[in-house]
């Protein structure tokens, strides 16, 4: 059964839960929808990770993020949610290790199930199944598995964070999904408010440390995400993951593997230098 019965009106008056791997994903992917919602007391958010890995230094033997980065990001999320008008008591942080959610999959699933059964949302927003960040994919898998095993109820919609793929024509994976599978929301009336909410994440949208060359979220990306409509894929967990594409499925699967590998290689390089160089520098100091 295809679940294209989700109307924007229905979304804007229902109990919604946004599951965000990191603090800021909820605003980037769903901020406009949250701002347009008619009853903010029905908005909920679960942050899966502690957010300690962003910004991450490129020269970790020389530069260090604040030891209280998790607290900084949590404070920013409170400010962002206040901009949106969501009650702060509706936000939950699981505090699992940033960048390693796939290694905490059992705990992630267990704690998500507990929270979702308490909140009882009608709609659950999770990252797109073929996102390029491993934490995003881990959250997607956890929710999908809970839903398939009937451990949670609620319709699942997928939001888009890392949708730029260099290997495909046009570079935007959303364009490879048939329109009828996507629910699109015009956010032009709240784009400035979304911008304000996103700007609260100063650690992500500004050069937060002197050693940064660019912000984690560039001005161009912030502007784009606050201007563009937000689109959501209505997921049917009974269907295969590839069913969201109408053509070129196996090429897209391969492209996703390569794109993710590219991102992972970059992350691994940073981690490698961190491990190799830090003890060396410390033994000399
Ligand atoms: Zn994220």
PDB file of C-alpha atoms and ligand atoms in Angstrom:
ATOM      1  CA  UNK A   1       0.000   0.000   0.000  1.00  0.00           C
ATOM      2  CA  UNK A   2       1.396   3.386  -0.892  1.00  0.00           C
ATOM      3  CA  UNK A   3       0.759   5.918   1.855  1.00  0.00           C
ATOM      4  CA  UNK A   4       0.312   9.067  -0.236  1.00  0.00           C
ATOM      5  CA  UNK A   5      -2.536  10.098   2.001  1.00  0.00           C
ATOM      6  CA  UNK A   6      -0.475  12.572   3.982  1.00  0.00           C
ATOM      7  CA  UNK A   7      -1.688  16.097   3.347  1.00  0.00           C
ATOM      8  CA  UNK A   8       0.086  19.207   4.540  1.00  0.00           C
ATOM      9  CA  UNK A   9      -3.048  20.222   6.481  1.00  0.00           C
ATOM     10  CA  UNK A  10      -3.021  16.921   8.306  1.00  0.00           C
ATOM     11  CA  UNK A  11       0.678  17.295   9.170  1.00  0.00           C
ATOM     12  CA  UNK A  12       0.192  20.815  10.502  1.00  0.00           C
ATOM     13  CA  UNK A  13      -2.412  19.746  13.040  1.00  0.00           C
ATOM     14  CA  UNK A  14      -1.049  16.348  14.175  1.00  0.00           C
ATOM     15  CA  UNK A  15       1.339  15.219  16.892  1.00  0.00           C
ATOM     16  CA  UNK A  16       4.756  15.206  15.214  1.00  0.00           C
ATOM     17  CA  UNK A  17       8.047  13.771  16.364  1.00  0.00           C
ATOM     18  CA  UNK A  18      11.322  14.727  14.700  1.00  0.00           C
ATOM     19  CA  UNK A  19      14.157  12.297  15.402  1.00  0.00           C
ATOM     20  CA  UNK A  20      17.408  14.177  14.855  1.00  0.00           C
ATOM     21  CA  UNK A  21      20.794  12.396  14.915  1.00  0.00           C
ATOM     22  CA  UNK A  22      22.421  15.753  15.735  1.00  0.00           C
ATOM     23  CA  UNK A  23      21.263  19.050  17.138  1.00  0.00           C
ATOM     24  CA  UNK A  24      20.454  21.211  14.082  1.00  0.00           C
ATOM     25  CA  UNK A  25      19.159  18.386  11.837  1.00  0.00           C
ATOM     26  CA  UNK A  26      15.628  19.033  13.091  1.00  0.00           C
ATOM     27  CA  UNK A  27      15.740  22.688  11.947  1.00  0.00           C
ATOM     28  CA  UNK A  28      17.572  22.015   8.669  1.00  0.00           C
ATOM     29  CA  UNK A  29      15.188  19.240   7.620  1.00  0.00           C
ATOM     30  CA  UNK A  30      11.891  20.149   9.294  1.00  0.00           C
ATOM     31  CA  UNK A  31      12.209  23.705  10.702  1.00  0.00           C
ATOM     32  CA  UNK A  32       9.704  25.243   8.285  1.00  0.00           C
ATOM     33  CA  UNK A  33       7.154  22.541   8.970  1.00  0.00           C
ATOM     34  CA  UNK A  34       7.619  22.991  12.724  1.00  0.00           C
ATOM     35  CA  UNK A  35       7.195  26.766  12.419  1.00  0.00           C
ATOM     36  CA  UNK A  36       4.025  26.374  10.364  1.00  0.00           C
ATOM     37  CA  UNK A  37       2.478  23.863  12.775  1.00  0.00           C
ATOM     38  CA  UNK A  38      -0.781  25.107  14.246  1.00  0.00           C
ATOM     39  CA  UNK A  39      -0.232  23.753  17.758  1.00  0.00           C
ATOM     40  CA  UNK A  40       3.407  23.838  18.845  1.00  0.00           C
ATOM     41  CA  UNK A  41       2.607  21.863  22.002  1.00  0.00           C
ATOM     42  CA  UNK A  42       2.163  18.859  19.697  1.00  0.00           C
ATOM     43  CA  UNK A  43       5.739  19.080  18.401  1.00  0.00           C
ATOM     44  CA  UNK A  44       8.348  16.738  19.856  1.00  0.00           C
ATOM     45  CA  UNK A  45      12.015  16.187  19.199  1.00  0.00           C
ATOM     46  CA  UNK A  46      14.502  13.462  20.107  1.00  0.00           C
ATOM     47  CA  UNK A  47      18.216  14.146  19.671  1.00  0.00           C
ATOM     48  CA  UNK A  48      20.103  10.876  19.390  1.00  0.00           C
ATOM     49  CA  UNK A  49      23.746  11.946  19.776  1.00  0.00           C
ATOM     50  CA  UNK A  50      25.660  14.182  22.177  1.00  0.00           C
ATOM     51  CA  UNK A  51      26.932  16.369  19.308  1.00  0.00           C
ATOM     52  CA  UNK A  52      30.565  16.290  20.449  1.00  0.00           C
ATOM     53  CA  UNK A  53      32.023  15.768  16.978  1.00  0.00           C
ATOM     54  CA  UNK A  54      31.075  19.007  15.264  1.00  0.00           C
ATOM     55  CA  UNK A  55      32.969  21.163  14.594  1.00  0.00           C
ATOM     56  CA  UNK A  56      35.792  18.649  14.415  1.00  0.00           C
ATOM     57  CA  UNK A  57      39.317  20.027  13.920  1.00  0.00           C
ATOM     58  CA  UNK A  58      41.203  19.132  10.760  1.00  0.00           C
ATOM     59  CA  UNK A  59      44.477  19.340  12.689  1.00  0.00           C
ATOM     60  CA  UNK A  60      43.461  17.618  15.931  1.00  0.00           C
ATOM     61  CA  UNK A  61      47.006  17.588  17.287  1.00  0.00           C
ATOM     62  CA  UNK A  62      46.984  21.369  17.286  1.00  0.00           C
ATOM     63  CA  UNK A  63      43.374  22.346  17.811  1.00  0.00           C
ATOM     64  CA  UNK A  64      40.805  21.163  20.283  1.00  0.00           C
ATOM     65  CA  UNK A  65      37.096  21.746  20.508  1.00  0.00           C
ATOM     66  CA  UNK A  66      35.711  22.792  23.903  1.00  0.00           C
ATOM     67  CA  UNK A  67      35.335  19.919  26.319  1.00  0.00           C
ATOM     68  CA  UNK A  68      31.811  21.163  26.944  1.00  0.00           C
ATOM     69  CA  UNK A  69      30.776  21.155  23.275  1.00  0.00           C
ATOM     70  CA  UNK A  70      27.858  18.836  24.109  1.00  0.00           C
ATOM     71  CA  UNK A  71      26.512  21.391  26.607  1.00  0.00           C
ATOM     72  CA  UNK A  72      27.062  24.237  24.141  1.00  0.00           C
ATOM     73  CA  UNK A  73      25.069  22.448  21.452  1.00  0.00           C
ATOM     74  CA  UNK A  74      22.310  21.522  23.861  1.00  0.00           C
ATOM     75  CA  UNK A  75      21.999  25.166  24.875  1.00  0.00           C
ATOM     76  CA  UNK A  76      21.865  26.153  21.199  1.00  0.00           C
ATOM     77  CA  UNK A  77      19.129  23.600  20.560  1.00  0.00           C
ATOM     78  CA  UNK A  78      17.076  25.068  23.405  1.00  0.00           C
ATOM     79  CA  UNK A  79      17.406  28.517  21.827  1.00  0.00           C
ATOM     80  CA  UNK A  80      16.475  27.177  18.388  1.00  0.00           C
ATOM     81  CA  UNK A  81      13.409  25.355  19.727  1.00  0.00           C
ATOM     82  CA  UNK A  82      12.371  28.500  21.597  1.00  0.00           C
ATOM     83  CA  UNK A  83      12.548  30.409  18.276  1.00  0.00           C
ATOM     84  CA  UNK A  84      10.295  27.766  16.789  1.00  0.00           C
ATOM     85  CA  UNK A  85       7.906  27.977  19.743  1.00  0.00           C
ATOM     86  CA  UNK A  86       8.175  24.324  20.719  1.00  0.00           C
ATOM     87  CA  UNK A  87       7.891  23.634  24.473  1.00  0.00           C
ATOM     88  CA  UNK A  88      11.354  22.699  25.747  1.00  0.00           C
ATOM     89  CA  UNK A  89       9.963  19.855  27.820  1.00  0.00           C
ATOM     90  CA  UNK A  90       9.049  18.175  24.522  1.00  0.00           C
ATOM     91  CA  UNK A  91      12.740  17.724  23.641  1.00  0.00           C
ATOM     92  CA  UNK A  92      14.731  14.667  24.726  1.00  0.00           C
ATOM     93  CA  UNK A  93      18.478  14.121  24.326  1.00  0.00           C
ATOM     94  CA  UNK A  94      19.697  10.514  24.327  1.00  0.00           C
ATOM     95  CA  UNK A  95      23.361  11.608  24.534  1.00  0.00           C
ATOM     96  CA  UNK A  96      24.779   8.664  22.564  1.00  0.00           C
ATOM     97  CA  UNK A  97      28.293   9.098  21.082  1.00  0.00           C
ATOM     98  CA  UNK A  98      28.343  11.402  18.068  1.00  0.00           C
ATOM     99  CA  UNK A  99      29.694   9.701  14.939  1.00  0.00           C
ATOM    100  CA  UNK A 100      29.186   6.232  16.430  1.00  0.00           C
ATOM    101  CA  UNK A 101      25.438   5.712  16.525  1.00  0.00           C
ATOM    102  CA  UNK A 102      25.720   2.579  14.386  1.00  0.00           C
ATOM    103  CA  UNK A 103      27.871   1.033  17.120  1.00  0.00           C
ATOM    104  CA  UNK A 104      25.197   1.821  19.706  1.00  0.00           C
ATOM    105  CA  UNK A 105      22.347   0.457  17.612  1.00  0.00           C
ATOM    106  CA  UNK A 106      20.847  -1.734  20.329  1.00  0.00           C
ATOM    107  CA  UNK A 107      20.733   1.052  22.911  1.00  0.00           C
ATOM    108  CA  UNK A 108      19.573   3.526  20.263  1.00  0.00           C
ATOM    109  CA  UNK A 109      16.652   1.309  19.316  1.00  0.00           C
ATOM    110  CA  UNK A 110      15.716   0.540  22.889  1.00  0.00           C
ATOM    111  CA  UNK A 111      15.674   4.178  23.959  1.00  0.00           C
ATOM    112  CA  UNK A 112      13.877   5.383  20.830  1.00  0.00           C
ATOM    113  CA  UNK A 113      11.177   2.782  21.382  1.00  0.00           C
ATOM    114  CA  UNK A 114      10.695   3.886  24.969  1.00  0.00           C
ATOM    115  CA  UNK A 115      10.378   7.563  24.035  1.00  0.00           C
ATOM    116  CA  UNK A 116       8.148   6.989  21.004  1.00  0.00           C
ATOM    117  CA  UNK A 117       5.739   4.812  23.011  1.00  0.00           C
ATOM    118  CA  UNK A 118       5.539   7.617  25.573  1.00  0.00           C
ATOM    119  CA  UNK A 119       5.001  10.417  23.026  1.00  0.00           C
ATOM    120  CA  UNK A 120       2.629   8.461  20.735  1.00  0.00           C
ATOM    121  CA  UNK A 121       3.234  10.632  17.645  1.00  0.00           C
ATOM    122  CA  UNK A 122       1.021  10.365  14.577  1.00  0.00           C
ATOM    123  CA  UNK A 123       3.980  11.169  12.322  1.00  0.00           C
ATOM    124  CA  UNK A 124       7.655  10.414  12.881  1.00  0.00           C
ATOM    125  CA  UNK A 125      10.264  12.303  10.858  1.00  0.00           C
ATOM    126  CA  UNK A 126      13.587  10.552  10.337  1.00  0.00           C
ATOM    127  CA  UNK A 127      16.598  11.070   8.024  1.00  0.00           C
ATOM    128  CA  UNK A 128      16.333   9.852   4.424  1.00  0.00           C
ATOM    129  CA  UNK A 129      17.201   6.155   3.969  1.00  0.00           C
ATOM    130  CA  UNK A 130      20.137   6.967   1.661  1.00  0.00           C
ATOM    131  CA  UNK A 131      21.616   9.858   3.636  1.00  0.00           C
ATOM    132  CA  UNK A 132      25.406  10.086   3.446  1.00  0.00           C
ATOM    133  CA  UNK A 133      26.109  10.393   7.188  1.00  0.00           C
ATOM    134  CA  UNK A 134      26.446   7.120   9.081  1.00  0.00           C
ATOM    135  CA  UNK A 135      24.620   8.494  12.159  1.00  0.00           C
ATOM    136  CA  UNK A 136      21.683   9.488   9.961  1.00  0.00           C
ATOM    137  CA  UNK A 137      21.516   6.039   8.405  1.00  0.00           C
ATOM    138  CA  UNK A 138      21.738   4.462  11.899  1.00  0.00           C
ATOM    139  CA  UNK A 139      18.718   6.462  13.094  1.00  0.00           C
ATOM    140  CA  UNK A 140      16.799   5.554   9.953  1.00  0.00           C
ATOM    141  CA  UNK A 141      17.546   1.845  10.436  1.00  0.00           C
ATOM    142  CA  UNK A 142      16.580   1.870  14.098  1.00  0.00           C
ATOM    143  CA  UNK A 143      13.174   3.441  13.463  1.00  0.00           C
ATOM    144  CA  UNK A 144      12.505   1.329  10.392  1.00  0.00           C
ATOM    145  CA  UNK A 145      13.221  -1.835  12.340  1.00  0.00           C
ATOM    146  CA  UNK A 146      10.998  -0.765  15.243  1.00  0.00           C
ATOM    147  CA  UNK A 147       8.210  -0.032  12.802  1.00  0.00           C
ATOM    148  CA  UNK A 148       8.601  -3.284  10.868  1.00  0.00           C
ATOM    149  CA  UNK A 149       8.456  -5.240  14.121  1.00  0.00           C
ATOM    150  CA  UNK A 150       5.353  -3.290  15.163  1.00  0.00           C
ATOM    151  CA  UNK A 151       7.141  -1.939  18.261  1.00  0.00           C
ATOM    152  CA  UNK A 152       5.996   1.607  17.461  1.00  0.00           C
ATOM    153  CA  UNK A 153       3.050   3.193  15.679  1.00  0.00           C
ATOM    154  CA  UNK A 154       2.857   6.359  13.592  1.00  0.00           C
ATOM    155  CA  UNK A 155       3.470   7.124   9.920  1.00  0.00           C
ATOM    156  CA  UNK A 156       7.112   7.571   8.975  1.00  0.00           C
ATOM    157  CA  UNK A 157       8.311  10.436   6.791  1.00  0.00           C
ATOM    158  CA  UNK A 158      11.903  10.934   5.753  1.00  0.00           C
ATOM    159  CA  UNK A 159      13.561  14.346   5.644  1.00  0.00           C
ATOM    160  CA  UNK A 160      16.639  15.289   3.636  1.00  0.00           C
ATOM    161  CA  UNK A 161      19.979  16.556   4.974  1.00  0.00           C
ATOM    162  CA  UNK A 162      22.827  15.228   2.798  1.00  0.00           C
ATOM    163  CA  UNK A 163      21.024  15.055  -0.537  1.00  0.00           C
ATOM    164  CA  UNK A 164      23.819  16.416  -2.751  1.00  0.00           C
ATOM    165  CA  UNK A 165      25.390  13.575  -4.686  1.00  0.00           C
ATOM    166  CA  UNK A 166      28.244  14.383  -7.020  1.00  0.00           C
ATOM    167  CA  UNK A 167      27.828  11.210  -9.060  1.00  0.00           C
ATOM    168  CA  UNK A 168      24.297  11.751 -10.328  1.00  0.00           C
ATOM    169  CA  UNK A 169      22.873  14.063 -12.972  1.00  0.00           C
ATOM    170  CA  UNK A 170      21.699  17.304 -11.379  1.00  0.00           C
ATOM    171  CA  UNK A 171      23.456  16.333  -8.138  1.00  0.00           C
ATOM    172  CA  UNK A 172      20.240  16.116  -6.088  1.00  0.00           C
ATOM    173  CA  UNK A 173      18.991  12.687  -5.025  1.00  0.00           C
ATOM    174  CA  UNK A 174      15.514  14.095  -4.274  1.00  0.00           C
ATOM    175  CA  UNK A 175      15.017  14.583  -8.017  1.00  0.00           C
ATOM    176  CA  UNK A 176      15.319  10.807  -8.516  1.00  0.00           C
ATOM    177  CA  UNK A 177      12.263  10.113  -6.379  1.00  0.00           C
ATOM    178  CA  UNK A 178       8.876  10.233  -8.173  1.00  0.00           C
ATOM    179  CA  UNK A 179       6.991  13.384  -7.207  1.00  0.00           C
ATOM    180  CA  UNK A 180       3.965  11.482  -5.984  1.00  0.00           C
ATOM    181  CA  UNK A 181       6.064   9.891  -3.250  1.00  0.00           C
ATOM    182  CA  UNK A 182       7.124  13.245  -1.847  1.00  0.00           C
ATOM    183  CA  UNK A 183       5.125  15.656   0.278  1.00  0.00           C
ATOM    184  CA  UNK A 184       6.411  19.176  -0.306  1.00  0.00           C
ATOM    185  CA  UNK A 185       5.788  22.168   1.940  1.00  0.00           C
ATOM    186  CA  UNK A 186       6.226  25.779   0.869  1.00  0.00           C
ATOM    187  CA  UNK A 187       8.048  27.485   3.737  1.00  0.00           C
ATOM    188  CA  UNK A 188       8.419  30.956   2.180  1.00  0.00           C
ATOM    189  CA  UNK A 189       6.177  32.566   4.825  1.00  0.00           C
ATOM    190  CA  UNK A 190       8.462  31.324   7.616  1.00  0.00           C
ATOM    191  CA  UNK A 191      11.836  31.324   5.876  1.00  0.00           C
ATOM    192  CA  UNK A 192      13.140  34.242   7.969  1.00  0.00           C
ATOM    193  CA  UNK A 193      12.006  32.545  11.168  1.00  0.00           C
ATOM    194  CA  UNK A 194      13.716  29.325  10.065  1.00  0.00           C
ATOM    195  CA  UNK A 195      16.828  31.344   9.421  1.00  0.00           C
ATOM    196  CA  UNK A 196      16.652  32.816  12.946  1.00  0.00           C
ATOM    197  CA  UNK A 197      16.209  29.352  14.472  1.00  0.00           C
ATOM    198  CA  UNK A 198      19.106  27.921  12.483  1.00  0.00           C
ATOM    199  CA  UNK A 199      21.320  30.900  13.398  1.00  0.00           C
ATOM    200  CA  UNK A 200      20.971  29.888  17.057  1.00  0.00           C
ATOM    201  CA  UNK A 201      23.309  27.027  16.216  1.00  0.00           C
ATOM    202  CA  UNK A 202      26.290  29.352  16.338  1.00  0.00           C
ATOM    203  CA  UNK A 203      28.731  26.436  16.663  1.00  0.00           C
ATOM    204  CA  UNK A 204      27.534  25.221  13.250  1.00  0.00           C
ATOM    205  CA  UNK A 205      26.707  28.400  11.315  1.00  0.00           C
ATOM    206  CA  UNK A 206      29.674  30.580  12.264  1.00  0.00           C
ATOM    207  CA  UNK A 207      33.416  30.233  12.552  1.00  0.00           C
ATOM    208  CA  UNK A 208      33.163  29.113  16.140  1.00  0.00           C
ATOM    209  CA  UNK A 209      36.845  28.376  16.738  1.00  0.00           C
ATOM    210  CA  UNK A 210      39.771  30.417  15.419  1.00  0.00           C
ATOM    211  CA  UNK A 211      41.160  27.261  13.794  1.00  0.00           C
ATOM    212  CA  UNK A 212      38.118  26.809  11.563  1.00  0.00           C
ATOM    213  CA  UNK A 213      38.403  27.940   7.968  1.00  0.00           C
ATOM    214  CA  UNK A 214      34.689  27.656   7.195  1.00  0.00           C
ATOM    215  CA  UNK A 215      31.593  27.107   9.294  1.00  0.00           C
ATOM    216  CA  UNK A 216      30.173  23.572   9.420  1.00  0.00           C
ATOM    217  CA  UNK A 217      27.052  24.977   7.750  1.00  0.00           C
ATOM    218  CA  UNK A 218      28.090  27.479   5.115  1.00  0.00           C
ATOM    219  CA  UNK A 219      26.070  30.631   4.502  1.00  0.00           C
ATOM    220  CA  UNK A 220      25.119  29.300   1.078  1.00  0.00           C
ATOM    221  CA  UNK A 221      23.708  26.092   2.563  1.00  0.00           C
ATOM    222  CA  UNK A 222      21.852  27.968   5.310  1.00  0.00           C
ATOM    223  CA  UNK A 223      20.254  30.298   2.757  1.00  0.00           C
ATOM    224  CA  UNK A 224      19.306  27.442   0.499  1.00  0.00           C
ATOM    225  CA  UNK A 225      17.676  25.417   3.285  1.00  0.00           C
ATOM    226  CA  UNK A 226      15.706  28.423   4.516  1.00  0.00           C
ATOM    227  CA  UNK A 227      14.465  29.358   1.041  1.00  0.00           C
ATOM    228  CA  UNK A 228      13.664  25.996  -0.546  1.00  0.00           C
ATOM    229  CA  UNK A 229      10.448  24.100   0.135  1.00  0.00           C
ATOM    230  CA  UNK A 230      10.901  21.218   2.564  1.00  0.00           C
ATOM    231  CA  UNK A 231      10.149  17.829   1.100  1.00  0.00           C
ATOM    232  CA  UNK A 232       9.436  14.544   2.811  1.00  0.00           C
ATOM    233  CA  UNK A 233       9.343  11.004   1.557  1.00  0.00           C
ATOM    234  CA  UNK A 234       6.356   9.088   2.857  1.00  0.00           C
ATOM    235  CA  UNK A 235       7.872   5.766   3.859  1.00  0.00           C
ATOM    236  CA  UNK A 236       6.251   2.379   3.777  1.00  0.00           C
ATOM    237  CA  UNK A 237       8.512   0.086   5.850  1.00  0.00           C
ATOM    238  CA  UNK A 238       6.902  -2.956   4.202  1.00  0.00           C
ATOM    239  CA  UNK A 239       8.434  -1.938   0.859  1.00  0.00           C
ATOM    240  CA  UNK A 240      12.108  -2.346  -0.016  1.00  0.00           C
ATOM    241  CA  UNK A 241      14.435   0.621   0.487  1.00  0.00           C
ATOM    242  CA  UNK A 242      15.049   0.897  -3.259  1.00  0.00           C
ATOM    243  CA  UNK A 243      11.315   1.202  -3.969  1.00  0.00           C
ATOM    244  CA  UNK A 244      11.574   4.980  -3.508  1.00  0.00           C
ATOM    245  CA  UNK A 245      13.319   5.239  -6.896  1.00  0.00           C
ATOM    246  CA  UNK A 246      11.508   4.669 -10.164  1.00  0.00           C
ATOM    247  CA  UNK A 247      14.527   3.960 -12.372  1.00  0.00           C
ATOM    248  CA  UNK A 248      18.258   3.269 -12.233  1.00  0.00           C
ATOM    249  CA  UNK A 249      17.875   1.682  -8.806  1.00  0.00           C
ATOM    250  CA  UNK A 250      21.062  -0.369  -8.778  1.00  0.00           C
ATOM    251  CA  UNK A 251      23.175   2.435 -10.184  1.00  0.00           C
ATOM    252  CA  UNK A 252      21.843   4.701  -7.402  1.00  0.00           C
ATOM    253  CA  UNK A 253      22.630   2.038  -4.816  1.00  0.00           C
ATOM    254  CA  UNK A 254      26.188   1.872  -6.138  1.00  0.00           C
ATOM    255  CA  UNK A 255      26.441   5.680  -6.257  1.00  0.00           C
ATOM    256  CA  UNK A 256      25.260   5.858  -2.644  1.00  0.00           C
ATOM    257  CA  UNK A 257      27.951   3.364  -1.617  1.00  0.00           C
ATOM    258  CA  UNK A 258      30.661   5.430  -3.333  1.00  0.00           C
ATOM    259  CA  UNK A 259      29.369   8.769  -2.012  1.00  0.00           C
ATOM    260  CA  UNK A 260      29.255   7.433   1.544  1.00  0.00           C
ATOM    261  CA  UNK A 261      32.687   5.907   1.159  1.00  0.00           C
ATOM    262  CA  UNK A 262      34.046   9.298   0.100  1.00  0.00           C
ATOM    263  CA  UNK A 263      32.558  10.956   3.165  1.00  0.00           C
ATOM    264  CA  UNK A 264      33.754   8.148   5.445  1.00  0.00           C
ATOM    265  CA  UNK A 265      37.301   8.298   4.036  1.00  0.00           C
ATOM    266  CA  UNK A 266      37.455  11.989   4.905  1.00  0.00           C
ATOM    267  CA  UNK A 267      36.174  11.312   8.440  1.00  0.00           C
ATOM    268  CA  UNK A 268      38.620   8.414   8.847  1.00  0.00           C
ATOM    269  CA  UNK A 269      41.517  10.573   7.758  1.00  0.00           C
ATOM    270  CA  UNK A 270      40.698  13.053  10.489  1.00  0.00           C
ATOM    271  CA  UNK A 271      40.317  10.252  13.053  1.00  0.00           C
ATOM    272  CA  UNK A 272      43.601   8.666  11.924  1.00  0.00           C
ATOM    273  CA  UNK A 273      45.581  11.862  12.341  1.00  0.00           C
ATOM    274  CA  UNK A 274      43.899  12.396  15.663  1.00  0.00           C
ATOM    275  CA  UNK A 275      45.009   8.971  16.936  1.00  0.00           C
ATOM    276  CA  UNK A 276      48.483   8.974  15.454  1.00  0.00           C
ATOM    277  CA  UNK A 277      49.530  12.501  16.219  1.00  0.00           C
ATOM    278  CA  UNK A 278      47.943  13.276  19.552  1.00  0.00           C
ATOM    279  CA  UNK A 279      50.060  10.853  21.663  1.00  0.00           C
ATOM    280  CA  UNK A 280      53.151  11.973  19.764  1.00  0.00           C
ATOM    281  CA  UNK A 281      52.492  15.635  20.491  1.00  0.00           C
ATOM    282  CA  UNK A 282      51.627  14.909  24.124  1.00  0.00           C
ATOM    283  CA  UNK A 283      54.820  12.894  24.704  1.00  0.00           C
ATOM    284  CA  UNK A 284      56.867  15.849  23.492  1.00  0.00           C
ATOM    285  CA  UNK A 285      55.049  18.482  25.500  1.00  0.00           C
TER     286      UNK A 285
HETATM  287 ZN1  LIG B   1      23.252  15.350  11.405  1.00  0.00          ZN
END
